C-alpha positions as MATLAB code, in Angstrom:
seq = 'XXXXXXXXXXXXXXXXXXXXXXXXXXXXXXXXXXXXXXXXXXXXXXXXXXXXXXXXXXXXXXXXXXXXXXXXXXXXXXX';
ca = [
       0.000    0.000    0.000;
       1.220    3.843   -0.739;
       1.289    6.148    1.549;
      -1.658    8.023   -0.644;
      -3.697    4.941    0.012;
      -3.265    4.631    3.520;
      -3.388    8.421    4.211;
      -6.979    7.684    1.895;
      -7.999    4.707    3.626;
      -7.512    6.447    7.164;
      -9.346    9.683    6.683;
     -12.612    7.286    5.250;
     -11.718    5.118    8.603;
     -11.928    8.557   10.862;
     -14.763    9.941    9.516;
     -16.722    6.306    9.930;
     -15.202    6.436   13.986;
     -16.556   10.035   14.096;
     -19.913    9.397   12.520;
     -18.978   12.294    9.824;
     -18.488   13.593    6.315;
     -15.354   14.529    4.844;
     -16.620   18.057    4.755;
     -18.180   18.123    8.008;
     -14.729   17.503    9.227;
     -13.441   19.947    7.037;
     -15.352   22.757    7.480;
     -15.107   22.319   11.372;
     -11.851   22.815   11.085;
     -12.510   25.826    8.794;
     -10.985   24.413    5.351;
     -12.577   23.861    2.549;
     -12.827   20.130    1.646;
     -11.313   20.756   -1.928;
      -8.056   19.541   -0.677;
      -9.233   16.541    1.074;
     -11.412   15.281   -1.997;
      -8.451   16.191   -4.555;
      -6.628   13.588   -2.535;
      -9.593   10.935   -2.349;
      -9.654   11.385   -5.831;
      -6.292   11.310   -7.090;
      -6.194   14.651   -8.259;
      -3.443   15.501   -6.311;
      -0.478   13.165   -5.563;
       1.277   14.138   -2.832;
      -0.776   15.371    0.309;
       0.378   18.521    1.902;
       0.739   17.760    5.793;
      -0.970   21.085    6.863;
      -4.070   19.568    4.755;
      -3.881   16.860    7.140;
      -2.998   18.817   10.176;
      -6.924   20.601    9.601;
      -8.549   17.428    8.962;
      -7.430   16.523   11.776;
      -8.215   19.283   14.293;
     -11.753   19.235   12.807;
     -11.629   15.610   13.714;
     -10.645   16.389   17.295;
      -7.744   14.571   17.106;
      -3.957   14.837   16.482;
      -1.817   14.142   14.054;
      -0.028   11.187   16.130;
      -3.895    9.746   16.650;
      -4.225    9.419   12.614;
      -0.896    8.483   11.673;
      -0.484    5.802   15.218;
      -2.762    3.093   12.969;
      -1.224   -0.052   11.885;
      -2.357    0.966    8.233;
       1.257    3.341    7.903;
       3.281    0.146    8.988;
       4.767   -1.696    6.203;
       3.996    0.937    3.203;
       5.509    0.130   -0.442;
       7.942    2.703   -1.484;
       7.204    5.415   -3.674;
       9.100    6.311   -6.852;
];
């Protein structure tokens, strides 16, 4: 798995835990969700941490909680 994937796979994991939408979560934390659904749909790459960072506080959570999951163990290599 790439680290796109499991960055992917985690936000759809938090906002199941949290019982909310990717823009819910976004817009609590006062971003727009553009960034966050650029990632979920490949349109971007390579997420920006800070985009992360502000999913996270609108989560309520910190950026150790998301990336302390066993999904960002054993991720493939990236070219």
């Amino acid at each position: 798995m790439s680290i796109n994937e499991a960055i992917i796979y985690r936000i759809k994991e938090v906002c199941e835990l949290k019982d909310m939408s990717i823009c819910d979560i976004s817009l609590k934390a006062g971003k727009s969700p553009s960034s966050i659904y650029d990632l979920m749909h490949n349109r971007t790459k390579h997420s920006k941490i800070n985009t992360i960072q502000r999913f996270c506080e609108g989560a309520g959570m910190t950026l150790g909680d998301f990336f302390s999951n066993p999904v960002f163990d054993n991720l493939d290599p990236e070219d």
